mmCIF file of C-alpha atoms in Angstrom:
data_model
loop_
_atom_site.group_PDB
_atom_site.id
_atom_site.type_symbol
_atom_site.label_atom_id
_atom_site.label_comp_id
_atom_site.label_asym_id
_atom_site.label_seq_id
_atom_site.Cartn_x
_atom_site.Cartn_y
_atom_site.Cartn_z
ATOM 1 C CA ASN A 1 -12.312 -4.149 2.672
ATOM 2 C CA SER A 2 -12.680 -1.562 -0.208
ATOM 3 C CA VAL A 3 -16.485 -1.595 0.342
ATOM 4 C CA HIS A 4 -16.572 -0.636 4.219
ATOM 5 C CA TYR A 5 -16.585 2.816 3.503
ATOM 6 C CA GLU A 6 -19.265 3.122 0.908
ATOM 7 C CA TYR A 7 -21.909 0.667 2.913
ATOM 8 C CA THR A 8 -21.143 2.321 6.201
ATOM 9 C CA LYS A 9 -21.780 5.718 4.858
ATOM 10 C CA LYS A 10 -25.189 4.521 3.068
ATOM 11 C CA ALA A 11 -26.147 2.903 6.298
ATOM 12 C CA LEU A 12 -25.421 6.292 8.320
ATOM 13 C CA LEU A 13 -27.260 8.460 6.064
ATOM 14 C CA ALA A 14 -30.233 5.596 6.548
ATOM 15 C CA GLY A 15 -30.116 6.424 10.264
ATOM 16 C CA LYS A 16 -28.577 3.095 11.421
ATOM 17 C CA HIS A 17 -26.147 2.505 13.889
ATOM 18 C CA VAL A 18 -23.261 0.554 12.304
ATOM 19 C CA ILE A 19 -20.632 -2.100 13.232
ATOM 20 C CA VAL A 20 -17.882 -2.289 10.771
ATOM 21 C CA GLU A 21 -15.761 -5.085 10.277
ATOM 22 C CA LYS A 22 -12.075 -4.332 10.192
ATOM 23 C CA PRO A 23 -10.386 -2.489 8.820
ATOM 24 C CA PHE A 24 -12.931 0.393 9.497
ATOM 25 C CA ALA A 25 -12.206 1.915 6.327
ATOM 26 C CA SER A 26 -9.211 2.138 3.610
ATOM 27 C CA ALA A 27 -7.934 5.523 4.313
ATOM 28 C CA ALA A 28 -7.822 8.035 7.219
ATOM 29 C CA ARG A 29 -10.025 10.646 5.462
ATOM 30 C CA GLU A 30 -12.691 8.043 4.973
ATOM 31 C CA VAL A 31 -12.932 7.207 8.674
ATOM 32 C CA GLN A 32 -12.730 10.920 9.493
ATOM 33 C CA GLU A 33 -15.813 11.372 7.345
ATOM 34 C CA LEU A 34 -17.921 8.439 8.677
ATOM 35 C CA ARG A 35 -16.967 9.583 12.124
ATOM 36 C CA GLN A 36 -18.331 13.097 11.588
ATOM 37 C CA LEU A 37 -21.245 11.595 9.743
ATOM 38 C CA ALA A 38 -22.044 9.549 12.970
ATOM 39 C CA ILE A 39 -21.764 12.428 15.333
ATOM 40 C CA VAL A 40 -23.847 14.865 13.087
ATOM 41 C CA ARG A 41 -26.717 12.182 13.139
ATOM 42 C CA GLY A 42 -26.269 11.022 16.796
ATOM 43 C CA LEU A 43 -25.499 7.539 15.616
ATOM 44 C CA TYR A 44 -23.059 4.884 16.707
ATOM 45 C CA VAL A 45 -20.265 3.454 14.380
ATOM 46 C CA PHE A 46 -17.758 0.976 15.645
ATOM 47 C CA GLU A 47 -15.069 -1.173 14.267
ATOM 48 C CA ALA A 48 -15.622 -4.985 15.126
ATOM 49 C CA VAL A 49 -12.272 -5.367 16.947
ATOM 50 C CA THR A 50 -13.566 -7.034 20.147
ATOM 51 C CA LEU A 51 -9.855 -7.253 21.439
ATOM 52 C CA LEU A 52 -10.415 -3.824 23.169
ATOM 53 C CA TYR A 53 -13.248 -5.043 25.155
ATOM 54 C CA LEU A 54 -11.718 -8.365 26.545
ATOM 55 C CA PRO A 55 -10.990 -8.885 30.082
ATOM 56 C CA ASN A 56 -7.510 -10.021 29.346
ATOM 57 C CA PHE A 57 -6.787 -6.644 27.511
ATOM 58 C CA ALA A 58 -8.290 -4.785 30.696
ATOM 59 C CA ALA A 59 -6.057 -6.904 32.817
ATOM 60 C CA ILE A 60 -2.926 -6.109 30.874
ATOM 61 C CA ARG A 61 -3.807 -2.392 30.618
ATOM 62 C CA GLU A 62 -4.312 -2.516 34.587
ATOM 63 C CA ALA A 63 -0.847 -4.163 35.063
ATOM 64 C CA LEU A 64 1.260 -1.900 32.797
ATOM 65 C CA PRO A 65 2.381 0.329 35.763
ATOM 66 C CA GLN A 66 3.560 -2.404 37.702
ATOM 67 C CA LEU A 67 5.830 -3.641 34.616
ATOM 68 C CA GLY A 68 8.225 -0.886 35.109
ATOM 69 C CA LYS A 69 9.675 1.223 32.435
ATOM 70 C CA ILE A 70 8.630 -0.351 29.092
ATOM 71 C CA LYS A 71 11.421 -1.119 26.450
ATOM 72 C CA SER A 72 9.876 -2.997 23.697
ATOM 73 C CA VAL A 73 6.547 -4.408 22.545
ATOM 74 C CA VAL A 74 6.828 -7.093 19.972
ATOM 75 C CA ALA A 75 3.452 -8.947 18.650
ATOM 76 C CA ASN A 76 3.239 -11.258 15.821
ATOM 77 C CA TYR A 77 -0.071 -12.649 14.153
ATOM 78 C CA SER A 78 0.802 -14.423 10.912
ATOM 79 C CA GLN A 79 -1.371 -16.850 9.234
ATOM 80 C CA TYR A 80 -0.705 -18.553 5.943
ATOM 81 C CA SER A 81 -3.832 -17.548 3.866
ATOM 82 C CA SER A 82 -6.040 -20.254 2.391
ATOM 83 C CA ARG A 83 -5.697 -17.871 -0.745
ATOM 84 C CA TYR A 84 -2.067 -17.387 -1.026
ATOM 85 C CA ASP A 85 -1.468 -20.517 -3.242
ATOM 86 C CA ARG A 86 -4.017 -19.245 -5.629
ATOM 87 C CA TYR A 87 -2.212 -15.972 -5.608
ATOM 88 C CA LEU A 88 1.228 -17.376 -6.336
ATOM 89 C CA GLN A 89 -0.405 -19.188 -9.471
ATOM 90 C CA GLY A 90 -1.544 -15.562 -10.525
ATOM 91 C CA GLU A 91 -5.163 -15.454 -9.331
ATOM 92 C CA VAL A 92 -5.964 -12.161 -7.377
ATOM 93 C CA LEU A 93 -8.569 -12.614 -4.997
ATOM 94 C CA PRO A 94 -9.911 -9.532 -2.755
ATOM 95 C CA ALA A 95 -7.249 -10.661 0.114
ATOM 96 C CA PHE A 96 -4.448 -9.975 -2.353
ATOM 97 C CA ASP A 97 -5.866 -7.123 -4.307
ATOM 98 C CA PRO A 98 -4.689 -3.534 -3.792
ATOM 99 C CA GLU A 99 -7.271 -1.968 -5.415
ATOM 100 C CA ARG A 100 -9.663 -3.653 -2.726
ATOM 101 C CA SER A 101 -7.852 -2.820 0.232
ATOM 102 C CA GLY A 102 -6.241 -6.332 0.753
ATOM 103 C CA GLY A 103 -3.054 -7.348 1.987
ATOM 104 C CA ALA A 104 -1.303 -8.152 5.378
ATOM 105 C CA LEU A 105 -1.393 -4.810 6.865
ATOM 106 C CA TYR A 106 -5.128 -4.171 6.466
ATOM 107 C CA ASP A 107 -6.168 -7.795 6.989
ATOM 108 C CA ILE A 108 -4.001 -9.291 9.782
ATOM 109 C CA ASN A 109 -1.451 -6.960 11.231
ATOM 110 C CA ILE A 110 -4.446 -4.594 12.299
ATOM 111 C CA TYR A 111 -5.008 -7.079 15.229
ATOM 112 C CA ASN A 112 -1.477 -6.422 16.496
ATOM 113 C CA LEU A 113 -1.765 -2.365 15.776
ATOM 114 C CA ASN A 114 -5.116 -2.604 17.771
ATOM 115 C CA LEU A 115 -3.340 -4.400 20.655
ATOM 116 C CA ILE A 116 -0.208 -1.916 20.746
ATOM 117 C CA ILE A 117 -1.998 1.267 20.018
ATOM 118 C CA GLY A 118 -4.992 0.315 22.472
ATOM 119 C CA LEU A 119 -2.407 -0.056 25.215
ATOM 120 C CA PHE A 120 0.131 2.622 24.437
ATOM 121 C CA GLY A 121 -1.623 5.265 22.347
ATOM 122 C CA ALA A 122 -0.498 6.649 19.002
ATOM 123 C CA PRO A 123 3.318 6.495 18.328
ATOM 124 C CA LYS A 124 5.754 9.321 17.712
ATOM 125 C CA SER A 125 6.638 7.663 14.459
ATOM 126 C CA VAL A 126 5.800 4.757 12.103
ATOM 127 C CA HIS A 127 7.680 2.975 9.399
ATOM 128 C CA TYR A 128 6.342 -0.170 7.446
ATOM 129 C CA THR A 129 8.609 -2.653 5.814
ATOM 130 C CA ALA A 130 6.887 -5.533 3.573
ATOM 131 C CA ASN A 131 7.185 -8.242 1.409
ATOM 132 C CA ILE A 132 5.738 -6.986 -1.680
ATOM 133 C CA GLY A 133 3.957 -9.587 -4.351
ATOM 134 C CA PHE A 134 3.835 -9.474 -8.035
ATOM 135 C CA ASN A 135 0.954 -7.061 -8.160
ATOM 136 C CA GLY A 136 2.078 -4.408 -5.233
ATOM 137 C CA ILE A 137 0.180 -6.080 -2.298
ATOM 138 C CA ASP A 138 2.284 -6.624 1.006
ATOM 139 C CA THR A 139 1.997 -10.334 1.455
ATOM 140 C CA SER A 140 3.719 -9.748 4.878
ATOM 141 C CA GLY A 141 5.245 -7.010 6.758
ATOM 142 C CA VAL A 142 6.549 -5.432 10.123
ATOM 143 C CA VAL A 143 5.403 -2.160 11.471
ATOM 144 C CA ASN A 144 8.013 -0.250 13.438
ATOM 145 C CA MET A 145 6.527 2.308 16.016
ATOM 146 C CA GLN A 146 8.638 4.589 17.961
ATOM 147 C CA TYR A 147 7.307 5.659 21.567
ATOM 148 C CA PRO A 148 9.062 7.928 24.096
ATOM 149 C CA GLY A 149 11.547 5.621 25.645
ATOM 150 C CA PHE A 150 10.748 2.380 23.682
ATOM 151 C CA PHE A 151 9.903 0.785 20.127
ATOM 152 C CA ALA A 152 7.211 -1.551 19.303
ATOM 153 C CA LEU A 153 6.985 -3.926 16.268
ATOM 154 C CA ALA A 154 3.940 -5.499 15.005
ATOM 155 C CA THR A 155 4.282 -8.147 12.232
ATOM 156 C CA GLY A 156 1.738 -9.707 10.188
ATOM 157 C CA ALA A 157 2.019 -12.341 7.452
ATOM 158 C CA LYS A 158 -0.526 -13.912 4.933
ATOM 159 C CA ASP A 159 2.434 -15.650 3.173
ATOM 160 C CA SER A 160 3.673 -17.803 6.272
ATOM 161 C CA ASP A 161 2.606 -19.152 9.431
ATOM 162 C CA SER A 162 3.793 -18.673 12.996
ATOM 163 C CA PRO A 163 2.636 -18.766 16.561
ATOM 164 C CA GLY A 164 0.809 -15.543 17.555
ATOM 165 C CA TYR A 165 2.331 -13.915 20.517
ATOM 166 C CA ALA A 166 2.802 -10.674 22.117
ATOM 167 C CA VAL A 167 5.666 -9.623 24.592
ATOM 168 C CA ILE A 168 5.969 -6.383 26.633
ATOM 169 C CA GLN A 169 9.352 -5.804 28.031
#
């Protein structure tokens, strides 16, 4: 994750269109810089999140007005990482390395955030609560977003498993 910015910038400077794996970059300022560079050079740069372009996402967005007043949105994508046992033994691979932008928020909860923000836009406020590992990395966490009239919760975990789901009430 931590090299996305560097390699994307190199490709844009070389005149190439870029599809970037998620997360797009490690910091908002990096995303803004890459976006501006692409605009100036007349290039395309995309994050490889297919969810926003799938027919079921379009169907949900189209059906939202029929649901009435939204009160809550809850999305969960949690998957026990194949690297977590090694992490517990003290071996820090990139997926659990804060210096490499690892962790549950960047790696897995981003799917929930893309769903919620893709449907409802930017929230009024955001708060992140996480389980923190021995090296400061978030092994699982919940993003609490406040929208006018409703809240949205996005849960992502690399330290436990759960069925994936999203509920719009």
